[in-house]
Structure formats: structure tokens, C-alpha cells
Coordinates of C-alpha atoms in Angstrom, one line a residue:
X14 CA -23.3 14.7 5.5
X15 CA -22.2 18.3 6.0
X16 CA -21.3 17.6 9.7
X17 CA -19.0 14.8 8.6
X18 CA -16.8 17.4 6.8
X19 CA -16.5 19.6 9.9
X20 CA -13.9 19.4 12.6
X21 CA -14.7 18.2 16.1
X22 CA -14.8 21.6 17.8
X23 CA -17.3 22.9 15.2
X24 CA -19.5 19.9 15.7
X25 CA -19.4 20.4 19.5
X26 CA -20.8 23.9 18.9
X27 CA -23.4 22.5 16.5
X28 CA -24.6 20.2 19.2
X29 CA -25.7 23.2 21.3
X30 CA -27.8 24.8 18.5
X31 CA -31.0 22.8 18.9
X32 CA -32.2 19.3 19.7
X33 CA -32.3 18.1 16.1
X34 CA -28.8 19.3 15.4
X35 CA -27.6 17.9 18.8
X36 CA -28.3 14.3 17.9
X37 CA -26.6 14.5 14.5
X38 CA -23.6 16.4 15.8
X39 CA -23.0 14.1 18.7
X40 CA -23.1 11.1 16.4
X41 CA -20.3 12.6 14.4
X42 CA -18.3 13.8 17.5
X43 CA -18.3 10.4 19.2
X44 CA -18.2 8.2 16.1
X45 CA -14.4 7.8 16.3
X46 CA -12.6 8.0 19.6
X47 CA -8.8 8.1 20.0
X48 CA -8.6 9.4 23.6
X49 CA -9.8 7.2 26.4
X50 CA -9.3 9.8 29.1
X51 CA -11.6 12.2 27.2
X52 CA -14.2 9.4 26.7
X53 CA -14.4 8.3 30.3
X54 CA -14.3 11.8 31.7
X55 CA -18.0 11.7 30.7
X56 CA -18.4 9.5 33.8
X57 CA -16.5 11.5 36.3
X58 CA -13.8 14.1 36.2
X59 CA -10.3 12.6 35.8
X60 CA -7.0 13.8 37.1
X61 CA -3.4 12.5 37.3
X62 CA -2.8 10.9 40.6
X63 CA 0.5 10.5 42.3
X64 CA -0.4 7.3 44.2
X65 CA -0.8 5.1 41.1
X66 CA 1.4 7.4 38.9
X67 CA -1.4 7.6 36.3
X68 CA -4.9 8.8 35.5
X69 CA -7.8 8.1 37.8
X70 CA -11.2 9.5 38.7
X71 CA -10.8 12.7 40.7
X72 CA -13.2 12.4 43.7
X73 CA -15.3 9.2 43.7
X74 CA -15.9 6.2 41.4
X75 CA -18.7 6.2 38.9
X76 CA -22.0 4.8 40.1
X77 CA -25.0 3.4 38.3
X78 CA -26.4 6.9 37.4
X79 CA -23.1 7.9 35.9
X80 CA -23.1 4.8 33.7
X81 CA -26.7 5.4 32.7
X82 CA -25.8 8.9 31.5
X83 CA -22.7 7.6 29.8
X84 CA -24.8 5.2 27.7
X85 CA -26.2 8.0 25.5
X86 CA -22.6 8.7 24.4
X87 CA -21.2 5.2 24.4
X88 CA -23.8 3.9 21.9
X89 CA -22.5 6.4 19.4
X90 CA -18.9 5.1 19.3
X91 CA -18.1 3.0 16.3
X92 CA -14.3 3.1 16.2
X93 CA -11.9 3.2 19.1
X94 CA -8.1 3.7 18.8
X95 CA -5.6 3.3 21.7
X96 CA -2.0 4.2 21.1
X97 CA 0.1 4.0 24.3
X98 CA 2.5 6.7 23.2
X99 CA -0.3 9.3 23.0
X100 CA -0.7 9.4 26.8
X101 CA 1.5 11.4 29.1
X102 CA 0.5 9.3 32.1
X103 CA -0.4 5.6 32.7
X104 CA -4.1 4.9 32.3
X105 CA -4.2 1.2 33.5
X106 CA -5.4 2.4 36.9
X107 CA -8.3 4.3 35.2
X108 CA -9.3 1.4 33.0
X109 CA -9.2 -0.8 36.1
X110 CA -11.8 1.4 37.8
X111 CA -13.9 1.3 34.6
X112 CA -13.8 -2.5 34.5
X113 CA -14.9 -2.8 38.2
X114 CA -17.7 -0.3 38.1
X115 CA -19.3 -0.9 34.7
X116 CA -22.9 -2.0 34.7
X117 CA -22.7 -3.9 31.4
X118 CA -20.1 -6.1 29.8
X119 CA -20.5 -4.2 26.5
X120 CA -19.1 -0.8 27.4
X121 CA -19.3 0.4 23.8
X122 CA -22.2 -1.7 22.5
X123 CA -22.0 -0.5 18.8
X124 CA -18.2 -0.5 18.5
X125 CA -17.2 -2.2 15.3
X126 CA -13.6 -1.2 14.9
X127 CA -10.9 -1.5 17.6
X128 CA -7.2 -0.5 17.1
X129 CA -5.0 -1.3 20.1
X130 CA -1.2 -0.4 20.2
X131 CA 0.2 -1.4 23.5
X132 CA 3.6 -1.4 25.3
X133 CA 3.1 -3.5 28.4
X134 CA 1.2 -6.7 29.3
X135 CA -1.2 -4.6 31.4
X136 CA -2.1 -2.5 28.4
X137 CA -2.8 -5.7 26.5
X138 CA -5.2 -7.0 29.2
X139 CA -7.2 -3.8 29.0
X140 CA -7.9 -4.4 25.3
X141 CA -10.3 -7.1 26.3
X142 CA -12.6 -4.6 28.0
X143 CA -13.9 -3.7 24.5
X144 CA -14.5 -7.2 23.1
X145 CA -18.1 -8.0 22.3
X146 CA -20.2 -9.7 19.6
X147 CA -20.7 -6.6 17.5
X148 CA -16.9 -6.1 17.0
X149 CA -16.0 -6.6 13.3
X150 CA -12.4 -5.3 12.9
X151 CA -9.5 -5.7 15.3
X152 CA -5.9 -4.5 14.9
X153 CA -3.4 -5.3 17.7
X154 CA 0.1 -3.8 17.5
X155 CA 2.7 -5.0 20.0
X156 CA 5.9 -3.0 20.4
X157 CA 9.3 -4.3 21.7
X158 CA 9.3 -7.8 23.1
X159 CA 5.7 -7.9 24.1
X160 CA 3.1 -10.1 22.3
X161 CA -0.4 -11.3 23.3
X162 CA -0.7 -13.7 26.2
X163 CA -2.2 -17.1 25.6
X164 CA -5.6 -16.2 27.2
X165 CA -5.9 -13.3 24.7
X166 CA -6.7 -15.7 21.9
X167 CA -9.2 -17.6 24.1
X168 CA -11.0 -14.5 25.2
X169 CA -11.1 -13.1 21.7
X170 CA -12.6 -16.2 20.2
X171 CA -15.2 -16.4 23.0
X172 CA -16.3 -12.7 23.1
X173 CA -15.8 -11.4 19.6
X174 CA -16.7 -14.5 17.5
X175 CA -18.2 -12.4 14.7
X176 CA -15.0 -10.7 13.8
X177 CA -14.5 -10.0 10.1
X178 CA -10.9 -8.6 10.1
X179 CA -8.0 -9.6 12.4
X180 CA -4.6 -7.9 12.2
X181 CA -1.8 -8.8 14.5
X182 CA 1.3 -6.6 14.1
X183 CA 4.1 -7.9 16.4
X184 CA 7.6 -9.3 16.5
X185 CA 8.2 -12.7 15.1
X186 CA 9.5 -15.3 17.5
X187 CA 9.6 -18.8 16.0
X188 CA 10.1 -20.5 19.4
X189 CA 7.0 -18.8 20.7
X190 CA 4.8 -18.9 17.7
X191 CA 1.7 -20.1 19.6
X192 CA 0.6 -21.8 16.5
X193 CA -1.9 -24.1 18.2
X194 CA -3.6 -21.2 20.0
X195 CA -3.9 -19.2 16.7
X196 CA -5.4 -22.3 15.0
X197 CA -7.9 -22.6 17.8
X198 CA -8.8 -18.9 17.5
X199 CA -9.5 -19.3 13.8
X200 CA -11.9 -22.1 14.5
X201 CA -13.8 -19.8 16.8
X202 CA -14.0 -17.0 14.2
X203 CA -16.2 -18.5 11.5
X204 CA -17.0 -15.2 9.9
X205 CA -13.4 -14.0 9.5
X206 CA -12.8 -12.6 6.0
X207 CA -9.3 -11.0 6.3
X208 CA -6.3 -11.9 8.4
X209 CA -3.0 -10.1 8.7
X210 CA -0.1 -11.9 10.5
X211 CA 3.7 -11.7 10.6
X212 CA 4.9 -13.4 7.5
X213 CA 6.5 -16.4 9.2
X214 CA 3.3 -17.2 11.0
X215 CA 1.9 -18.6 7.8
X216 CA 3.1 -22.1 8.4
X217 CA 1.9 -25.2 6.6
X218 CA -0.4 -26.0 9.5
X219 CA -1.9 -22.5 9.6
X220 CA -2.4 -22.5 5.9
X221 CA -4.3 -25.8 6.2
X222 CA -6.6 -24.4 8.8
X223 CA -7.2 -21.2 6.8
X224 CA -8.0 -23.3 3.8
X225 CA -11.1 -24.5 5.6
X226 CA -12.4 -21.0 6.5
X227 CA -15.5 -20.5 4.3
X228 CA -15.4 -16.7 4.3
X229 CA -11.6 -16.1 4.2
X230 CA -10.9 -13.7 1.3
X231 CA -7.6 -12.1 2.2
X232 CA -4.4 -13.5 3.8
X233 CA -1.8 -10.8 4.2
X234 CA 1.6 -10.2 5.8
X235 CA 1.6 -7.6 8.5
X236 CA 4.6 -5.3 8.4
X237 CA 5.7 -2.2 10.2
X238 CA 6.9 -3.3 13.6
X239 CA 10.3 -4.9 13.0
X240 CA 10.7 -6.1 9.4
X241 CA 13.7 -8.3 8.9
X242 CA 14.5 -9.0 12.5
X243 CA 14.0 -12.7 12.3
X244 CA 15.6 -15.6 10.6
X245 CA 13.1 -17.8 8.8
X246 CA 14.0 -21.0 10.5
X247 CA 10.4 -22.3 10.7
X248 CA 9.8 -21.9 7.0
X249 CA 12.4 -24.5 5.9
X250 CA 9.6 -26.7 4.6
X251 CA 6.3 -25.5 3.2
X252 CA 4.0 -28.4 2.3
X253 CA 0.3 -27.8 3.3
X254 CA -2.0 -30.7 2.6
X255 CA -5.3 -29.4 1.2
X256 CA -8.7 -31.0 1.1
X257 CA -11.4 -30.7 -1.4
X258 CA -13.2 -27.3 -1.3
X259 CA -10.1 -25.5 0.1
X260 CA -10.1 -21.7 0.0
X261 CA -13.7 -21.2 -1.3
X262 CA -13.6 -17.4 -1.0
X263 CA -9.9 -16.6 -1.2
X264 CA -8.8 -13.9 -3.7
X265 CA -5.7 -12.3 -2.0
X266 CA -2.9 -14.6 -0.8
X267 CA 0.5 -13.9 0.8
X268 CA 3.1 -16.7 1.2
X269 CA 6.7 -17.0 2.3
X270 CA 8.6 -20.1 1.1
X271 CA 11.2 -21.5 -1.3
X272 CA 10.4 -21.4 -5.0
X273 CA 10.3 -25.2 -5.5
X274 CA 7.9 -25.5 -2.5
X275 CA 5.7 -22.8 -4.0
X276 CA 5.7 -24.4 -7.4
X277 CA 4.7 -27.8 -5.9
X278 CA 2.0 -26.0 -3.8
X279 CA 0.2 -24.5 -6.9
X280 CA 0.4 -27.8 -8.8
X281 CA -1.1 -29.7 -5.8
X282 CA -4.8 -30.7 -5.8
X283 CA -7.2 -28.1 -4.5
X284 CA -4.6 -25.3 -4.6
X285 CA -6.1 -21.7 -4.5
X286 CA -5.9 -21.2 -8.3
X287 CA -8.7 -18.6 -8.4
X288 CA -6.9 -15.9 -6.6
X289 CA -6.5 -12.5 -8.2
X290 CA -3.7 -11.1 -6.0
X291 CA -0.5 -12.9 -4.9
X292 CA 2.4 -11.7 -2.7
X293 CA 5.5 -13.9 -2.5
X294 CA 8.5 -13.4 -0.2
X295 CA 11.4 -15.8 -0.2
X296 CA 14.6 -15.6 1.9
X297 CA 16.3 -18.7 0.5
X298 CA 18.9 -19.3 -2.2
X299 CA 17.5 -19.4 -5.8
X300 CA 18.5 -19.6 -9.4
X301 CA 17.0 -18.1 -12.6
X302 CA 15.3 -21.3 -13.7
X303 CA 13.4 -21.6 -10.4
X304 CA 11.9 -18.2 -10.7
X305 CA 11.2 -18.7 -14.4
X306 CA 9.5 -22.1 -13.8
X307 CA 7.4 -20.7 -11.0
X308 CA 6.1 -17.9 -13.2
X309 CA 5.3 -20.5 -15.9
X310 CA 3.3 -22.5 -13.3
X311 CA 1.4 -19.4 -12.2
X312 CA 0.6 -18.5 -15.8
X313 CA -0.9 -22.0 -16.3
X314 CA -2.7 -22.5 -13.0
X315 CA -3.8 -19.0 -11.9
X316 CA -5.6 -17.6 -15.0
X317 CA -7.5 -15.0 -13.0
X318 CA -4.3 -13.5 -11.4
X319 CA -4.2 -9.7 -11.9
X320 CA -1.6 -8.6 -9.3
X321 CA 1.7 -10.3 -8.6
X322 CA 4.3 -9.2 -6.1
X323 CA 7.6 -11.1 -5.7
X324 CA 10.3 -10.1 -3.2
X325 CA 13.6 -12.0 -3.0
X326 CA 15.5 -11.3 0.2
X327 CA 18.3 -13.8 0.0
X328 CA 21.4 -12.2 1.5
X329 CA 24.1 -14.8 2.0
X330 CA 26.2 -13.7 -1.0
X331 CA 27.8 -10.2 -0.9
X332 CA 25.1 -7.7 -1.5
X333 CA 27.3 -5.4 -3.4
X334 CA 29.0 -7.9 -5.8
X335 CA 27.0 -9.3 -8.7
X336 CA 26.7 -13.1 -8.9
X337 CA 25.5 -13.8 -12.5
X338 CA 24.0 -17.2 -11.6
X339 CA 21.3 -15.6 -9.5
X340 CA 20.9 -12.3 -11.3
X341 CA 17.5 -12.3 -13.0
X342 CA 17.0 -11.4 -16.6
X343 CA 14.3 -10.6 -19.1
X344 CA 14.1 -14.2 -20.1
X345 CA 13.4 -15.1 -16.4
X346 CA 10.3 -12.9 -16.2
X347 CA 9.2 -13.3 -19.9
X348 CA 6.4 -15.8 -18.8
X349 CA 4.6 -12.7 -17.5
X350 CA 3.4 -12.1 -21.0
X351 CA 1.4 -15.4 -20.9
X352 CA -0.9 -14.2 -18.0
X353 CA -4.2 -13.4 -19.6
X354 CA -5.4 -10.9 -16.8
X355 CA -2.2 -9.7 -15.2
X356 CA -2.0 -5.9 -14.9
X357 CA 0.3 -5.4 -11.9
X358 CA 3.8 -6.9 -11.3
X359 CA 6.4 -5.7 -8.8
X360 CA 9.8 -7.4 -8.4
X361 CA 12.4 -6.8 -5.7
X362 CA 15.9 -8.4 -5.8
X363 CA 19.3 -7.4 -4.5
X364 CA 20.8 -7.5 -8.1
X365 CA 19.7 -5.3 -11.0
X366 CA 17.4 -7.0 -13.5
X367 CA 19.4 -7.7 -16.8
X368 CA 17.1 -6.3 -19.5
X369 CA 17.9 -4.2 -22.6
X370 CA 16.1 -1.4 -24.3
X371 CA 14.9 -3.7 -27.1
X372 CA 13.5 -6.1 -24.5
X373 CA 11.7 -3.2 -22.8
X374 CA 10.1 -2.3 -26.2
X375 CA 9.0 -5.9 -26.6
X376 CA 7.6 -6.1 -23.1
X377 CA 5.7 -2.8 -23.4
X378 CA 4.3 -3.5 -26.9
X379 CA 3.0 -6.9 -25.8
X380 CA 1.4 -5.7 -22.6
X381 CA -0.9 -2.8 -23.4
X382 CA -3.2 -3.5 -20.4
X383 CA -0.4 -2.9 -17.9
X384 CA -1.3 -0.6 -15.0
X385 CA 1.6 -1.1 -12.5
X386 CA 5.1 -2.3 -13.2
X387 CA 8.1 -2.2 -10.9
X388 CA 11.1 -4.1 -12.3
X389 CA 13.5 -4.0 -9.3
X390 CA 14.1 -0.3 -9.1
X391 CA 15.9 -0.7 -5.7
X392 CA 18.8 -3.2 -6.0
X393 CA 21.8 -3.1 -3.7
X394 CA 24.5 -3.9 -6.2
X395 CA 25.2 -0.4 -7.4
X396 CA 28.2 -0.7 -9.7
X397 CA 28.1 1.1 -13.0
X398 CA 28.2 -2.1 -15.0
X399 CA 24.9 -3.1 -13.4
X400 CA 23.0 -0.4 -15.5
X401 CA 21.4 -1.7 -18.7
X402 CA 18.7 1.0 -19.0
X403 CA 18.5 4.8 -19.3
X404 CA 15.6 7.3 -19.6
X405 CA 14.8 6.0 -23.1
X406 CA 13.3 3.0 -21.3
X407 CA 10.4 5.2 -20.3
X408 CA 9.2 5.9 -23.9
X409 CA 7.9 2.4 -24.9
X410 CA 5.6 2.3 -21.9
X411 CA 4.3 5.8 -22.7
X412 CA 3.5 4.7 -26.3
X413 CA 2.0 1.3 -25.6
X414 CA 0.5 1.3 -22.1
X415 CA -2.2 4.0 -21.8
X416 CA -3.5 2.8 -18.4
X417 CA -0.1 2.6 -16.7
X418 CA -0.3 4.6 -13.4
X419 CA 3.0 3.4 -11.7
X420 CA 6.3 2.5 -13.3
X421 CA 9.6 1.6 -11.5
X422 CA 12.9 1.0 -13.3
X423 CA 16.5 1.0 -12.4
X424 CA 18.1 3.5 -14.8
X425 CA 21.3 5.5 -15.4
X426 CA 19.9 8.9 -16.3
X427 CA 23.1 10.0 -18.1
X428 CA 22.9 13.2 -20.1
X429 CA 24.3 11.5 -23.3
X430 CA 21.4 9.0 -23.3
X431 CA 18.6 11.5 -22.7
X432 CA 16.3 11.7 -25.8
X433 CA 16.1 15.2 -27.3
X434 CA 12.8 16.9 -26.4
X435 CA 12.9 18.4 -29.9
X436 CA 12.0 15.0 -31.3
X437 CA 8.3 13.8 -31.3
X438 CA 7.8 12.2 -27.8
X439 CA 4.5 10.7 -26.6
X440 CA 4.0 11.5 -22.9
X441 CA 2.4 9.2 -20.4
X442 CA -1.4 9.5 -20.2
X443 CA -2.1 8.1 -16.7
X444 CA 1.2 7.9 -14.9
X445 CA 0.9 9.0 -11.2
X446 CA 4.1 7.4 -9.7
X447 CA 7.5 7.0 -11.2
X448 CA 9.5 4.8 -8.9
X449 CA 13.3 5.5 -9.4
X450 CA 14.6 3.5 -6.4
X451 CA 18.4 3.5 -6.6
X452 CA 18.6 4.9 -10.1
X453 CA 21.4 7.4 -10.9
X454 CA 21.0 10.9 -12.3
X455 CA 23.9 12.9 -13.6
X456 CA 22.6 16.2 -14.9
X457 CA 19.7 17.3 -12.8
X458 CA 18.5 20.1 -15.0
X459 CA 18.5 18.0 -18.2
X460 CA 16.8 15.1 -16.5
X461 CA 14.1 17.4 -15.0
X462 CA 13.5 19.0 -18.4
X463 CA 13.0 15.5 -20.0
X464 CA 10.7 14.2 -17.2
X465 CA 8.6 17.4 -17.4
X466 CA 7.9 16.5 -21.0
X467 CA 7.0 12.8 -20.6
X468 CA 5.4 12.8 -17.1
X469 CA 2.0 14.4 -16.2
X470 CA 2.2 17.4 -13.8
X471 CA 0.7 15.4 -11.0
X472 CA 3.2 12.5 -11.3
X473 CA 5.3 11.8 -8.1
X474 CA 8.9 10.7 -8.1
X475 CA 9.3 7.9 -5.7
X476 CA 12.8 7.2 -4.2
X477 CA 12.8 4.6 -1.5
X478 CA 15.2 3.3 1.1
X479 CA 16.7 -0.3 1.3
X480 CA 14.4 -2.9 2.9
X481 CA 15.4 -4.2 6.3
X482 CA 14.8 -7.8 5.2
X483 CA 18.2 -7.8 3.5
X484 CA 19.8 -7.6 6.8
X485 CA 22.8 -5.3 7.7
X486 CA 23.9 -3.2 4.7
X487 CA 27.4 -1.8 4.2
X488 CA 27.9 1.9 5.0
X489 CA 29.3 2.7 1.5
X490 CA 26.1 1.3 -0.1
X491 CA 23.9 3.4 2.2
X492 CA 26.1 6.4 1.4
X493 CA 25.7 5.9 -2.3
X494 CA 22.0 5.4 -2.0
X495 CA 21.7 8.6 0.1
X496 CA 23.7 10.5 -2.6
X497 CA 21.5 9.3 -5.4
X498 CA 18.4 10.0 -3.4
X499 CA 19.5 13.6 -2.9
X500 CA 19.9 14.0 -6.7
X501 CA 16.4 12.8 -7.4
X502 CA 15.0 15.1 -4.6
X503 CA 16.7 18.0 -6.4
X504 CA 15.2 16.9 -9.7
X505 CA 11.8 16.7 -8.0
X506 CA 12.1 20.3 -6.9
X507 CA 13.0 21.4 -10.4
X508 CA 10.1 19.5 -12.1
X509 CA 7.4 22.1 -11.2
X510 CA 9.5 24.9 -12.7
X511 CA 10.0 23.1 -16.0
X512 CA 6.4 22.0 -16.0
X513 CA 5.2 25.6 -15.6
X514 CA 7.6 26.8 -18.3
X515 CA 6.3 24.0 -20.6
X516 CA 2.7 24.9 -19.8
X517 CA 3.4 28.6 -20.6
X518 CA 5.0 27.6 -23.9
X519 CA 2.1 25.4 -24.8
X520 CA -0.4 28.2 -23.9
X521 CA 1.6 30.7 -25.9
X522 CA 1.8 28.3 -28.9
X523 CA -1.9 27.6 -28.6
X524 CA -2.7 31.3 -28.5
X525 CA -0.5 31.9 -31.6
X526 CA -2.2 29.1 -33.5
X527 CA -5.6 30.5 -32.6
X528 CA -4.5 33.9 -33.8
X529 CA -3.2 32.5 -37.1
X530 CA -6.4 30.6 -37.5
X531 CA -8.5 33.6 -36.8
X532 CA -6.4 35.7 -39.3
X533 CA -6.8 33.0 -41.9
X534 CA -10.6 32.9 -41.5
X535 CA -10.8 36.7 -41.7
X536 CA -8.7 36.7 -44.9
X537 CA -10.9 34.0 -46.4
X538 CA -14.0 35.9 -45.5
X539 CA -12.6 39.1 -46.9
X540 CA -11.6 37.3 -50.1
X541 CA -15.1 35.9 -50.3
X542 CA -16.7 39.4 -50.0
X543 CA -14.5 40.7 -52.7
X544 CA -15.3 37.8 -55.0
X545 CA -19.0 38.4 -54.3
X546 CA -18.7 42.1 -55.1
X547 CA -16.8 41.4 -58.3
X548 CA -19.5 38.9 -59.3
X549 CA -22.3 41.5 -58.7
X550 CA -20.4 44.1 -60.8
X551 CA -19.9 41.7 -63.6
X552 CA -23.6 40.7 -63.5
X553 CA -24.7 44.3 -63.6
X554 CA -22.5 45.1 -66.6
X555 CA -24.0 42.1 -68.5
X556 CA -27.5 43.3 -67.8
X557 CA -26.7 46.8 -69.1
X558 CA -25.4 45.3 -72.3

């Protein structure tokens, strides 16, 4: 256990102390590998060769004895990470020699986690070197225009059939979806428990196949490569046909579709109504009633749901001009109060949520179990008339939601609307993240003073950037967002100062109270002594008489 907390250099030294220490230290040193050159230099010295413009073995290729010696280290490797941008020179030549000279198909026999981020098709091919039956977790990240070749799915299903987690992070090309190959791969991975794919890969056919997976517990969107680069043409219809016994183990589901398709899906026979986490993305036009009706459906069908995330990325109307017909309101999301187990809700929309302070009070007072709430803190329509909340909106959640650890609201932190800290204000008890998104702050010092009173010292102010899924955003919107972000960053820097001042005041007040209490006790004791002496004197006089 101690060795696990030491750095690699220290554990290399520990391996030289004695035989007992050596085995333990080497297990820790080689447990996780993120440098293939360093790993395969255990076979033979490696240098950068001009002929192949990359890394290769310096003198001669490894022989059987070299591989036998390598096995004592290879069996210790549990996690391997390859990121092409961490290498100064090409290593495909080196991996080619490794492939040709190896004495066993399983180069790293106990490897259970493989992360492979590649740039070229050759890099992708080399990933297969490390496929074997003990592999449990695979993450493949494809940059630029590259994506796995068709035989990748075939080899993966044949050689790593006991995989538990599969994550494919790549660009989304509807014309090259390779849906049939992915479906065939899923049939060859019977133990798969978690899958992460680009969001538009979750087509009706793929959902139908995943519904038959007995161990599938998590179906997630994979993000991070190129969010928002692709038009959702292949998601115009979403109508999976489910059979009895669908999704026997599913608890976390991510879907991208139109609201009326989603509503029909959850009303269909054998729908996954026992899920506890649901992520919804939609890129299509919508109205308030569709969102409201969908929430009503979920509240009736998914009684176990505890976490709900809804992101609406429709961008055909002007992003900066409010369209009342599609602006969501408190009445739209009010069905949230009917969920018996919901503790997390996050909403993202291009227009601010229309909600008043009185409605915030109602929402907070009727949802005491709330743990995470983000009510569209990052809209793109930034006009002044879009604000309906100010810093007073924080107070109901502080009063009524003791377990709330994250809160996100779109507010206008104007000085005139900041509650006086002289009034009795109940601070948050568990808040760790205050998500401010595109909120506006006018007087940085006053805002920082107020937040230092209601937020715990460890609370982080979160100010995000606009999501790429909305498509191109006007420069003036980006400029205004940047300006507001700078204001909140300045407030974030002021917070520790105000927090320290407040802590000092509290300590001084506490010390003064203790001093007053001590003085009161001493005066009471002194008065008690005097009364006792008076009683004794009075008693003596009576006896004399």
C-alpha cells in the first residue's frame, strides 16, 4: 500500500533494496505503462533510426531469450496507454518488429485496460497487438478524419470477447456509420457492461441490439473529439422495436431524438423504465408542451429515475433573439416535482428559463432531497430582458435543500437586488459547485461579499463556455460571454479574501462571547460565595443569641 503512494523513481530504487521489496516495487512500477518505447527497451536497446524515420531496436532484433526475460515484466502490466502525440518519432516500425518476433500472441497476458489514441491507420492496426481474452476495458480515440477500419471490429470481437467496457471516441460520419459491423461486434461481446459511442451512433437498430445484451448497464455518449461537427441526419426517425426482456441490466441510458419519438419510446412495451440515470440530447425544433409532456411521461413511467440531463441544441432560429414559443418556463419543468426519487436535474437551452423568485421558492421548498440542479445557466440569448432571477434566488435552496452540492442558475447579480448580509441569512451546508454560466455581475466586491456569506469556503464558482453543438456563434455573443466570464473570475479571486475576513470576524465574535460567558460564570460564582459567607455569618449570630 505504501509503495502505491510513491513515485516511479522512488519505487525503482525500492526494487534494488532486497528481493522481497523488489517484487512489490516492480509490480507497482509496471502496473500502468504509458510509454511503449520504455516498455520494449526491456527487450533490446532502442534508438531513433533515419531509415524508417522512427524508433527501432538498435543492434539486433529480440530473440527467444530476450522475450523470456521480458515476461517477468510483461506479466505485471495491467493498464497500457498509447497517445500518439507523446512520441517525438514514429514507433510503427518498432511495433512491427515486436509483432514479428514475439513468442506469444499475448504480449501482456494480464493487461485488463487499454487506452489507444491514434492518428494514422497504421497506429490503429498496432492496437490489435494487445488484444487478448483477459482484456476488460478498451478506449479508442481517433483524431481528425481517421476511424477504425472494418477488420478492427472483427478482430476485437474474436480476440477480446470478454470485454466489459468499450469506448469509441471518434468523428461522426453518417455515411460511414458501419452500423452492421458494430452490431456484429456487440453480438461477439456477451459480457459487455458499458458502451460509449458518438451520440448519433445510437440508431434504432443499434438500440434494438443493445436491448438484447444481458449485462449491458450503461449506454453513454462519447464526447471530446469534435462535438457539434455533424448534422443529425440519421436521427430523423427513432423508433426501436423492443422484445420482452429488453434491457435486463440497464440503469444508465443516453439517447438523441425528437421529443415526440422519445415520448412514444418510453410508452412502448418493454421500454427501459427501471433506469436511474437518463441523458437526452435533441437537435430538432420543439415547443414547451412537448418538453412538458415528456417530463410527465418520465415521471409516470420511470419511477426509479434519480438523475436526468436534458440538452436542447436546436439552432435554426437566431440564437440571440428570444422566441417566446420555444422558451421554456417553470410550468414546463414543473412535472419534475412528481418524480419520487429524482435528486439531479440539469437543463441546457439557448434561451433563458422563464422562472420567477416565487417559483424558485416553490421549487426549492417542495424538493428538499435535491442534490444537483442546473437550470440552464448558460443560455445564448443575453439581452437584459432575459433575466428573471438575481442572487436572492440562491437563498431558498440554502434554506430548503441541505444536501444540495451543485447549483446552476442564470442570474443578474445587480447590486440593488443583493440581499443585505446584516439580515439573517442561512448559508448552504453542502454546496461544492455554484455554476454561474452566462450570469451577469455588476459590482464585484458586493457580489463577492454576499457569496462569501452564503457559500462554504470550499465552494467553486463554475463559469463555462458555449457548447459547440449550437453551431457557429456570433462574435458579439462570444465577446459578451468573455466579458461576463472575466467578471466572475475576478469575483472568484476576491472570495478567499472575504471568506478570511468573515472567518476572522467569526473567531473574534466567538472569543468575545466566550470571554463574556466566562466573566458571567465568575461573577455568578463570586456572588454565590458572598451569599454563602453571609449565610454563615447570619447562622453564627443566631447561635450566639
